[in-house]
């Protein structure tokens, strides 16, 4: 768990820096790796519940 959390923080920081610098090289790869490692943390359930609540809150 500690290694996964560290990788989530590392990829999240790297993704924020890439997006802030407007560099497109490797952004999709970093975003995919960030999402992959984020899905393996305990935050995945909370994020999924939040997205479901947002979708249901939007009018159809």
C-alpha positions as MATLAB code, in Angstrom:
seq = 'XXXXXXXXXXXXXXXXXXXXXXXXXXXXXXXXXXXXXXXXXXXXXXXXXXXXXXXXXXXX';
ca = [
       0.000    0.000    0.000;
       2.816    2.432    0.810;
       4.455    1.866   -2.576;
       1.152    2.333   -4.409;
       0.431    5.546   -2.527;
       3.901    6.850   -3.303;
       3.449    6.090   -7.001;
       0.057    7.813   -6.990;
       1.623   10.931   -5.513;
       4.557   10.762   -7.908;
       2.432   10.336  -11.028;
      -0.075   12.935   -9.813;
       2.659   15.494   -9.281;
       4.294   14.655  -12.595;
       0.949   14.902  -14.409;
       0.230   18.292  -12.830;
       3.645   19.569  -13.900;
       3.223   18.288  -17.450;
      -0.231   19.794  -17.810;
       0.909   23.088  -16.312;
       3.861   23.317  -18.716;
       1.612   22.506  -21.712;
       3.844   19.648  -22.830;
       2.006   16.966  -24.735;
       4.797   14.389  -24.819;
       3.844   11.452  -22.674;
       0.895   13.182  -21.005;
      -1.514   10.401  -21.942;
       0.850    7.753  -20.611;
       1.353    9.568  -17.319;
      -2.403   10.144  -16.995;
      -3.080    6.452  -17.630;
      -0.479    5.358  -15.076;
      -1.853    7.850  -12.545;
      -5.363    6.464  -13.050;
      -4.146    2.880  -12.848;
      -2.354    3.393   -9.550;
      -5.158    5.575   -8.165;
      -7.637    2.772   -8.842;
      -5.566    0.453   -6.643;
      -5.788    2.740   -3.602;
      -8.531    3.064   -1.027;
      -9.672    6.264   -2.723;
     -11.072    4.336   -5.700;
     -14.382    3.570   -3.975;
     -14.858    7.169   -2.869;
     -14.061    8.532   -6.329;
     -16.457    6.040   -7.916;
     -19.235    7.026   -5.497;
     -18.590   10.719   -6.180;
     -18.772   10.229   -9.952;
     -21.996    8.221   -9.629;
     -23.524   10.966   -7.477;
     -22.549   13.620  -10.024;
     -24.022   11.645  -12.898;
     -27.286   11.104  -11.034;
     -27.419   14.771   -9.996;
     -27.293   16.005  -13.585;
     -30.693   16.414  -15.222;
     -31.313   14.015  -18.081;
];
